[in-house]
Amino acid sequence: MKKVILLFFTLLSFSINAQNRYELLDKGNGKLFLWDFISKMAESGSITNQPIVVLDGKPYRYQDLENQKLPLSKLAIEKIELLKKPVGISIYGSYGEAGVLVITTTKSKIFLLDNEDDSMYYLVDKIKTAFQSEQIENTPLIAIDGVPFEYDKTLNTIVLPLKKEGITDVTILNKNSSPVIYGKDEIYGAIIISTSKQ
């Protein structure tokens, strides 16, 4: 009986550890969106609960996610595809045996705030609308209190070092105006954020 209980708790702790590795940047149930998908696929036998996640062409193995979080929000996910096992193995070798999930994200980047609650999504709708109306595209400049913010332009989800309560104004500068103000290389538009720290 002790062995059964020990085995149960071992499996439970392993499952929680796997869940933590596949958590997204979102808060609440949103952060478990990918893990829930992986769990369902694992239950069906299609993959294990340690698959490789290929995010817009960049692979993240289960082992890689021990020290980093997937740079991804649920809002950015457009499509999740499962590679057939032989294909996964042919590309990723023995790691592919655990399964391979290919995630395609939206073309517009998702900018989240550093809040611990739902206000982390404060800028999402405004910026998505700017992308959809083609005021901005690709990798817009982010200026916080007049200072350009450096961010990894290969990522699809960017967490800004700001909290909602510190923001006093957000202005979108379209892609025709941004080169005039910020230089000829800033052709994708700009998101200008003012804070109460000024």
Coordinates of N, CA and C in Angstrom, one line a residue:
M1 N 0.8 -1.2 0.0 CA 0.0 0.0 0.0 C 0.9 1.3 0.0
K2 N 2.0 1.2 0.8 CA 2.9 2.4 0.9 C 3.5 2.6 -0.5
K3 N 3.8 1.6 -1.2 CA 4.4 1.7 -2.6 C 3.4 2.4 -3.5
V4 N 2.1 2.1 -3.4 CA 1.1 2.6 -4.3 C 1.0 4.1 -4.0
I5 N 0.9 4.5 -2.7 CA 0.8 5.9 -2.3 C 2.0 6.7 -2.7
L6 N 3.2 6.1 -2.5 CA 4.4 6.8 -2.9 C 4.4 7.0 -4.5
L7 N 4.0 6.0 -5.2 CA 3.9 6.1 -6.7 C 3.0 7.2 -7.1
F8 N 1.8 7.2 -6.4 CA 0.8 8.3 -6.7 C 1.4 9.7 -6.5
F9 N 2.0 9.9 -5.3 CA 2.6 11.2 -5.0 C 3.7 11.6 -6.0
T10 N 4.5 10.6 -6.4 CA 5.6 10.8 -7.3 C 5.0 11.3 -8.7
L11 N 4.0 10.6 -9.1 CA 3.3 10.9 -10.4 C 2.7 12.3 -10.3
L12 N 2.1 12.6 -9.2 CA 1.4 13.9 -9.0 C 2.4 15.0 -9.0
S13 N 3.5 14.9 -8.3 CA 4.6 15.9 -8.3 C 5.2 16.1 -9.7
F14 N 5.4 15.0 -10.4 CA 5.9 15.0 -11.7 C 5.0 15.8 -12.7
S15 N 3.7 15.5 -12.5 CA 2.7 16.2 -13.3 C 2.6 17.7 -13.1
I16 N 2.7 18.1 -11.8 CA 2.7 19.5 -11.4 C 4.0 20.2 -12.0
N17 N 5.1 19.5 -11.9 CA 6.4 20.0 -12.4 C 6.2 20.3 -13.9
A18 N 5.7 19.3 -14.6 CA 5.5 19.4 -16.1 C 4.5 20.5 -16.4
Q19 N 3.5 20.7 -15.6 CA 2.5 21.7 -15.8 C 3.2 23.1 -15.7
N20 N 4.1 23.3 -14.6 CA 4.7 24.5 -14.4 C 5.7 24.9 -15.6
R21 N 6.2 23.9 -16.2 CA 7.2 24.2 -17.3 C 6.4 24.6 -18.6
Y22 N 5.2 24.3 -18.7 CA 4.4 24.7 -19.9 C 3.4 25.8 -19.6
E23 N 3.6 26.5 -18.5 CA 2.7 27.6 -18.2 C 3.1 28.8 -19.1
L24 N 2.0 29.6 -19.5 CA 2.2 30.7 -20.3 C 2.4 32.0 -19.4
L25 N 2.6 33.1 -20.1 CA 2.8 34.4 -19.4 C 1.5 34.9 -18.8
D26 N 0.4 34.4 -19.2 CA -0.9 34.9 -18.7 C -1.1 34.6 -17.2
K27 N -2.1 35.2 -16.7 CA -2.5 35.0 -15.3 C -3.8 34.1 -15.3
G28 N -4.1 33.5 -14.1 CA -5.3 32.7 -14.0 C -5.3 31.5 -14.9
N29 N -6.5 31.1 -15.4 CA -6.6 29.9 -16.2 C -5.9 30.0 -17.5
G30 N -5.7 31.3 -18.0 CA -5.0 31.5 -19.2 C -3.6 30.9 -19.3
K31 N -2.9 30.9 -18.1 CA -1.5 30.4 -18.1 C -1.5 28.9 -18.2
L32 N -2.6 28.2 -18.0 CA -2.6 26.7 -18.1 C -3.2 26.3 -19.5
F33 N -3.4 27.2 -20.4 CA -4.1 26.9 -21.7 C -3.3 25.8 -22.4
L34 N -2.0 26.0 -22.5 CA -1.1 25.0 -23.3 C -1.0 23.7 -22.5
W35 N -0.9 23.8 -21.2 CA -0.8 22.6 -20.4 C -2.0 21.7 -20.5
D36 N -3.2 22.4 -20.5 CA -4.4 21.7 -20.7 C -4.5 20.9 -22.0
F37 N -4.0 21.6 -23.0 CA -3.9 21.0 -24.4 C -3.0 19.8 -24.4
I38 N -1.8 19.9 -23.7 CA -0.8 18.9 -23.7 C -1.4 17.7 -22.9
S39 N -2.1 18.0 -21.8 CA -2.7 16.9 -20.9 C -3.7 16.1 -21.7
K40 N -4.6 16.7 -22.5 CA -5.6 16.0 -23.3 C -4.9 15.2 -24.4
M41 N -3.8 15.7 -25.0 CA -3.1 14.9 -26.0 C -2.4 13.7 -25.4
A42 N -1.8 14.0 -24.2 CA -1.1 12.9 -23.5 C -2.1 11.8 -23.1
E43 N -3.3 12.1 -22.6 CA -4.3 11.1 -22.3 C -4.7 10.3 -23.5
S44 N -4.7 10.9 -24.7 CA -5.1 10.2 -25.9 C -4.0 9.3 -26.4
G45 N -2.8 9.5 -25.8 CA -1.6 8.7 -26.3 C -0.9 9.3 -27.5
S46 N -1.3 10.5 -27.9 CA -0.7 11.1 -29.1 C 0.7 11.6 -28.8
I47 N 0.9 12.1 -27.5 CA 2.2 12.6 -27.1 C 2.4 12.2 -25.6
T48 N 3.6 12.5 -25.1 CA 3.8 12.4 -23.6 C 3.5 13.7 -23.0
N49 N 3.7 13.9 -21.7 CA 3.5 15.2 -21.1 C 4.8 16.0 -21.1
Q50 N 5.7 15.6 -22.0 CA 7.0 16.4 -22.1 C 7.3 16.7 -23.5
P51 N 6.4 17.1 -24.3 CA 6.7 17.3 -25.7 C 7.6 18.5 -26.0
I52 N 8.2 18.5 -27.2 CA 8.9 19.7 -27.7 C 7.8 20.7 -28.1
V53 N 8.0 22.0 -27.8 CA 7.1 23.0 -28.3 C 7.9 23.9 -29.3
V54 N 7.4 23.9 -30.5 CA 8.1 24.7 -31.5 C 7.3 26.0 -31.7
L55 N 7.9 27.1 -31.3 CA 7.2 28.4 -31.3 C 7.7 29.2 -32.4
D56 N 6.9 29.4 -33.4 CA 7.3 30.1 -34.6 C 8.6 29.7 -35.1
G57 N 8.8 28.4 -35.2 CA 10.1 27.9 -35.7 C 11.2 27.6 -34.7
K58 N 11.0 28.1 -33.5 CA 12.1 27.9 -32.4 C 11.6 26.8 -31.5
P59 N 12.4 25.7 -31.4 CA 12.0 24.6 -30.5 C 12.4 24.8 -29.0
Y60 N 11.5 24.4 -28.1 CA 11.8 24.5 -26.7 C 11.5 23.0 -26.2
R61 N 12.6 22.4 -25.7 CA 12.4 21.0 -25.1 C 12.0 21.2 -23.7
Y62 N 11.5 20.1 -23.2 CA 11.0 20.0 -21.8 C 12.2 20.5 -20.9
Q63 N 13.4 20.0 -21.2 CA 14.6 20.3 -20.4 C 14.9 21.8 -20.4
D64 N 14.7 22.4 -21.6 CA 15.0 23.9 -21.7 C 14.1 24.7 -20.9
L65 N 12.9 24.2 -20.6 CA 11.9 25.0 -19.8 C 12.1 24.9 -18.3
E66 N 13.1 24.2 -17.9 CA 13.4 24.2 -16.4 C 13.8 25.6 -15.9
N67 N 14.5 26.3 -16.7 CA 15.1 27.6 -16.3 C 14.5 28.8 -17.0
Q68 N 13.5 28.6 -17.9 CA 12.9 29.7 -18.6 C 11.4 29.4 -18.8
K69 N 10.7 30.5 -19.0 CA 9.3 30.3 -19.3 C 9.1 30.5 -20.8
L70 N 8.1 29.8 -21.4 CA 7.8 30.1 -22.8 C 7.4 31.5 -22.9
P71 N 8.0 32.2 -23.9 CA 7.7 33.7 -24.1 C 6.5 33.8 -24.9
L72 N 5.3 33.4 -24.3 CA 4.1 33.3 -25.0 C 2.9 33.5 -24.2
S73 N 1.9 34.3 -24.7 CA 0.6 34.5 -24.1 C -0.4 33.7 -24.9
K74 N -1.4 33.3 -24.2 CA -2.6 32.6 -24.8 C -3.1 33.4 -26.0
L75 N -3.2 34.8 -25.8 CA -3.7 35.7 -26.8 C -3.0 35.6 -28.1
A76 N -1.7 35.3 -28.0 CA -0.9 35.3 -29.3 C -1.0 34.0 -30.1
I77 N -1.6 32.9 -29.5 CA -1.6 31.6 -30.2 C -2.7 31.6 -31.3
E78 N -2.3 31.3 -32.5 CA -3.3 31.3 -33.6 C -3.6 29.8 -33.9
K79 N -2.6 28.9 -33.8 CA -2.8 27.5 -34.2 C -1.8 26.6 -33.5
I80 N -2.3 25.4 -33.1 CA -1.4 24.4 -32.5 C -1.6 23.2 -33.3
E81 N -0.4 22.7 -33.9 CA -0.5 21.4 -34.7 C 0.4 20.4 -34.0
L82 N 0.0 19.1 -34.2 CA 0.8 18.0 -33.6 C 1.5 17.3 -34.8
L83 N 2.9 17.3 -34.7 CA 3.6 16.6 -35.7 C 3.5 15.1 -35.5
K84 N 3.4 14.3 -36.6 CA 3.4 12.9 -36.5 C 4.7 12.4 -35.9
K85 N 4.7 11.3 -35.1 CA 5.8 10.9 -34.4 C 7.1 10.6 -35.3
P86 N 6.9 9.9 -36.5 CA 8.1 9.7 -37.3 C 8.7 11.0 -37.8
V87 N 7.9 12.0 -38.1 CA 8.3 13.3 -38.6 C 9.1 14.0 -37.4
G88 N 8.5 14.0 -36.2 CA 9.2 14.6 -35.1 C 10.5 14.0 -34.8
I89 N 10.6 12.7 -34.9 CA 11.9 12.0 -34.6 C 12.9 12.3 -35.7
S90 N 12.4 12.4 -36.9 CA 13.4 12.7 -38.0 C 14.0 14.1 -37.9
I91 N 13.2 15.0 -37.3 CA 13.7 16.4 -37.1 C 14.5 16.6 -35.8
Y92 N 14.0 16.0 -34.7 CA 14.5 16.3 -33.4 C 15.2 15.1 -32.7
G93 N 15.4 14.0 -33.5 CA 16.0 12.8 -32.9 C 15.2 12.2 -31.8
S94 N 15.9 11.7 -30.8 CA 15.2 11.0 -29.7 C 14.3 11.9 -28.9
Y95 N 14.6 13.2 -28.9 CA 13.7 14.1 -28.2 C 12.3 14.1 -28.8
G96 N 12.2 13.9 -30.1 CA 11.0 13.9 -30.8 C 10.0 12.8 -30.4
E97 N 10.5 11.8 -29.7 CA 9.7 10.6 -29.3 C 8.6 11.1 -28.3
A98 N 8.9 12.2 -27.6 CA 8.0 12.7 -26.6 C 6.8 13.4 -27.2
G99 N 7.0 13.7 -28.5 CA 5.9 14.5 -29.2 C 6.4 15.9 -29.5
V100 N 5.8 16.4 -30.6 CA 6.2 17.8 -31.0 C 5.0 18.6 -31.3
L101 N 4.8 19.7 -30.7 CA 3.7 20.6 -30.9 C 4.2 21.8 -31.6
V102 N 3.6 22.2 -32.7 CA 4.1 23.3 -33.5 C 3.0 24.4 -33.3
I103 N 3.5 25.6 -32.7 CA 2.6 26.7 -32.4 C 2.9 27.8 -33.3
T104 N 1.8 28.3 -34.0 CA 1.9 29.5 -34.9 C 1.2 30.6 -34.1
T105 N 1.8 31.8 -34.1 CA 1.2 32.9 -33.4 C 0.7 33.9 -34.4
T106 N -0.1 34.9 -33.8 CA -0.7 35.9 -34.6 C 0.5 36.8 -35.1
K107 N 0.2 37.6 -36.2 CA 1.2 38.5 -36.7 C 1.4 39.7 -35.9
S108 N 0.4 40.1 -35.1 CA 0.5 41.3 -34.3 C 1.1 40.8 -32.9
K109 N 2.0 41.6 -32.4 CA 2.7 41.3 -31.2 C 1.7 41.6 -30.0
I110 N 1.9 40.9 -28.9 CA 1.0 41.1 -27.7 C 1.9 41.7 -26.7
F111 N 1.5 42.9 -26.2 CA 2.3 43.6 -25.2 C 1.5 43.5 -23.9
L112 N 2.1 42.9 -22.9 CA 1.4 42.8 -21.6 C 2.1 43.7 -20.6
L113 N 1.4 44.0 -19.5 CA 2.0 44.8 -18.4 C 2.5 43.9 -17.3
D114 N 3.3 44.4 -16.4 CA 3.9 43.7 -15.3 C 2.9 43.6 -14.1
N115 N 1.6 43.6 -14.3 CA 0.7 43.5 -13.2 C 0.5 42.0 -12.8
E116 N 0.0 41.8 -11.6 CA -0.3 40.4 -11.1 C -1.7 40.0 -11.3
D117 N -2.5 40.8 -12.0 CA -3.9 40.5 -12.2 C -4.3 40.8 -13.6
D118 N -5.6 40.9 -13.9 CA -6.1 41.0 -15.2 C -5.7 42.4 -15.9
S119 N -5.3 43.3 -15.1 CA -4.9 44.6 -15.7 C -3.6 44.5 -16.4
M120 N -3.0 43.3 -16.4 CA -1.8 43.1 -17.3 C -2.2 43.2 -18.7
Y121 N -3.5 43.0 -19.0 CA -4.0 43.0 -20.4 C -4.4 44.4 -20.9
Y122 N -4.2 45.4 -20.0 CA -4.7 46.8 -20.2 C -4.4 47.4 -21.7
L123 N -3.2 47.1 -22.2 CA -2.9 47.7 -23.5 C -3.3 46.8 -24.7
V124 N -3.7 45.6 -24.4 CA -3.9 44.6 -25.5 C -4.8 45.1 -26.6
D125 N -6.1 45.5 -26.2 CA -7.1 45.8 -27.2 C -6.7 47.0 -28.0
K126 N -6.1 48.1 -27.3 CA -5.7 49.3 -28.0 C -4.6 49.0 -29.1
I127 N -3.6 48.2 -28.7 CA -2.5 47.9 -29.6 C -3.0 46.9 -30.7
K128 N -3.8 46.0 -30.4 CA -4.4 45.1 -31.4 C -5.2 45.8 -32.5
T129 N -6.0 46.8 -32.0 CA -6.7 47.7 -32.9 C -5.8 48.4 -33.9
A130 N -4.7 48.9 -33.3 CA -3.7 49.7 -34.1 C -3.0 48.8 -35.1
F131 N -2.8 47.5 -34.8 CA -2.2 46.5 -35.7 C -3.3 46.3 -36.8
Q132 N -4.5 46.0 -36.4 CA -5.6 45.7 -37.4 C -5.9 46.8 -38.4
S133 N -5.8 48.0 -37.9 CA -6.0 49.2 -38.8 C -4.8 49.6 -39.5
E134 N -3.7 48.9 -39.4 CA -2.4 49.1 -40.0 C -1.8 50.4 -39.7
Q135 N -2.1 50.9 -38.5 CA -1.4 52.1 -38.1 C 0.1 51.7 -37.7
I136 N 0.2 50.5 -37.1 CA 1.5 50.0 -36.8 C 1.6 48.6 -37.4
E137 N 2.8 48.1 -37.5 CA 3.0 46.7 -37.9 C 4.3 46.1 -37.5
N138 N 4.5 44.8 -37.7 CA 5.7 44.1 -37.3 C 6.2 44.4 -35.9
T139 N 7.3 45.3 -35.8 CA 7.9 45.6 -34.5 C 7.9 47.1 -34.3
P140 N 6.8 47.6 -33.8 CA 6.8 49.0 -33.6 C 7.7 49.5 -32.5
L141 N 8.1 50.7 -32.6 CA 8.9 51.3 -31.5 C 8.0 51.5 -30.3
I142 N 8.6 51.2 -29.1 CA 7.9 51.5 -27.8 C 8.7 52.6 -27.1
A143 N 8.1 53.7 -26.9 CA 8.8 54.8 -26.2 C 8.0 55.0 -24.8
I144 N 8.8 54.8 -23.8 CA 8.2 55.0 -22.4 C 8.8 56.3 -21.8
D145 N 8.0 57.3 -21.6 CA 8.4 58.6 -21.2 C 9.5 59.2 -22.1
G146 N 9.3 59.0 -23.4 CA 10.2 59.6 -24.4 C 11.5 58.7 -24.7
V147 N 11.7 57.7 -23.9 CA 12.9 56.8 -24.1 C 12.5 55.5 -24.8
P148 N 13.2 55.2 -25.9 CA 12.8 54.0 -26.6 C 13.1 52.8 -25.7
F149 N 12.2 51.8 -25.7 CA 12.3 50.6 -24.9 C 12.9 49.5 -25.8
E150 N 14.0 48.9 -25.3 CA 14.6 47.8 -26.1 C 13.9 46.5 -25.8
Y151 N 13.4 45.8 -26.8 CA 12.7 44.5 -26.5 C 13.2 43.5 -27.6
D152 N 13.0 42.2 -27.3 CA 13.4 41.2 -28.2 C 12.4 41.1 -29.3
K153 N 12.7 41.6 -30.5 CA 11.8 41.7 -31.6 C 11.4 40.4 -32.2
T154 N 12.1 39.3 -31.8 CA 11.7 38.0 -32.3 C 10.6 37.4 -31.6
L155 N 10.3 37.9 -30.4 CA 9.3 37.3 -29.5 C 7.9 37.9 -29.9
N156 N 6.9 37.1 -29.7 CA 5.5 37.5 -30.0 C 4.8 38.0 -28.8
T157 N 5.3 37.8 -27.6 CA 4.7 38.3 -26.4 C 5.7 39.0 -25.7
I158 N 5.5 40.3 -25.4 CA 6.5 41.1 -24.7 C 5.9 41.7 -23.4
V159 N 6.5 41.5 -22.3 CA 6.1 42.0 -21.0 C 6.8 43.3 -20.8
L160 N 6.0 44.4 -20.7 CA 6.6 45.8 -20.5 C 6.8 46.0 -19.0
P161 N 7.9 46.7 -18.6 CA 8.2 46.9 -17.2 C 7.3 48.0 -16.6
L162 N 6.0 47.9 -16.8 CA 5.1 48.9 -16.4 C 3.9 48.3 -15.7
K163 N 3.3 49.0 -14.8 CA 2.0 48.6 -14.2 C 1.0 49.5 -14.7
K164 N -0.3 49.0 -14.8 CA -1.4 49.9 -15.3 C -1.5 51.2 -14.5
E165 N -1.4 51.1 -13.2 CA -1.7 52.3 -12.4 C -0.6 53.4 -12.6
G166 N 0.5 53.1 -13.2 CA 1.5 54.1 -13.5 C 1.4 54.7 -14.8
I167 N 0.5 54.2 -15.7 CA 0.4 54.8 -17.0 C -0.6 55.9 -17.0
T168 N -0.2 57.1 -17.6 CA -1.1 58.2 -17.7 C -1.6 58.5 -19.1
D169 N -0.9 58.0 -20.1 CA -1.4 58.2 -21.5 C -0.7 57.2 -22.4
V170 N -1.5 56.8 -23.4 CA -0.9 55.9 -24.5 C -1.3 56.5 -25.8
T171 N -0.4 56.8 -26.7 CA -0.6 57.3 -28.0 C 0.0 56.4 -29.1
I172 N -0.7 56.2 -30.1 CA -0.2 55.4 -31.2 C 0.2 56.4 -32.3
L173 N 1.5 56.2 -32.7 CA 2.0 57.1 -33.8 C 2.1 56.2 -35.1
N174 N 1.4 56.5 -36.1 CA 1.3 55.6 -37.3 C 2.7 55.5 -38.0
K175 N 2.8 54.5 -38.9 CA 4.1 54.2 -39.5 C 4.5 55.2 -40.5
N176 N 3.7 56.1 -40.9 CA 4.1 57.2 -41.7 C 4.8 58.3 -40.9
S177 N 4.3 58.5 -39.7 CA 4.8 59.6 -38.8 C 6.1 59.2 -38.0
S178 N 6.2 57.9 -37.7 CA 7.3 57.5 -36.8 C 8.7 57.7 -37.3
P179 N 8.9 57.6 -38.7 CA 10.3 57.9 -39.2 C 10.6 59.4 -39.1
V180 N 9.6 60.2 -39.2 CA 9.8 61.6 -39.1 C 10.3 62.0 -37.7
I181 N 9.7 61.4 -36.7 CA 10.1 61.8 -35.3 C 11.3 61.0 -34.7
Y182 N 11.3 59.7 -35.1 CA 12.3 58.8 -34.4 C 13.4 58.3 -35.4
G183 N 13.4 58.8 -36.6 CA 14.5 58.4 -37.5 C 14.0 57.4 -38.6
K184 N 14.7 57.4 -39.7 CA 14.3 56.7 -40.9 C 14.1 55.2 -40.7
D185 N 14.7 54.6 -39.7 CA 14.6 53.2 -39.5 C 13.4 52.8 -38.8
E186 N 12.7 53.7 -38.2 CA 11.5 53.4 -37.4 C 10.2 53.4 -38.3
I187 N 10.1 52.5 -39.2 CA 9.1 52.5 -40.2 C 7.8 51.7 -39.8
Y188 N 7.8 51.2 -38.6 CA 6.6 50.3 -38.2 C 5.6 51.0 -37.3
G189 N 5.8 52.3 -37.1 CA 4.9 53.0 -36.2 C 5.5 52.9 -34.8
A190 N 4.8 53.7 -33.8 CA 5.3 53.7 -32.5 C 4.2 53.7 -31.5
I191 N 4.4 53.2 -30.3 CA 3.5 53.2 -29.2 C 4.2 54.1 -28.1
I192 N 3.6 55.2 -27.9 CA 4.2 56.2 -27.0 C 3.4 56.1 -25.6
I193 N 4.1 55.8 -24.6 CA 3.5 55.6 -23.3 C 4.1 56.6 -22.3
S194 N 3.2 57.4 -21.7 CA 3.6 58.3 -20.6 C 3.2 57.7 -19.3
T195 N 4.1 58.0 -18.3 CA 3.8 57.4 -17.0 C 3.8 58.6 -15.9
S196 N 3.4 58.3 -14.7 CA 3.4 59.2 -13.6 C 4.7 59.5 -13.0
K197 N 5.7 58.7 -13.5 CA 7.1 58.9 -13.0 C 7.8 60.1 -13.6
Q198 N 7.2 60.7 -14.7 CA 7.9 61.8 -15.3 C 8.2 62.9 -14.4

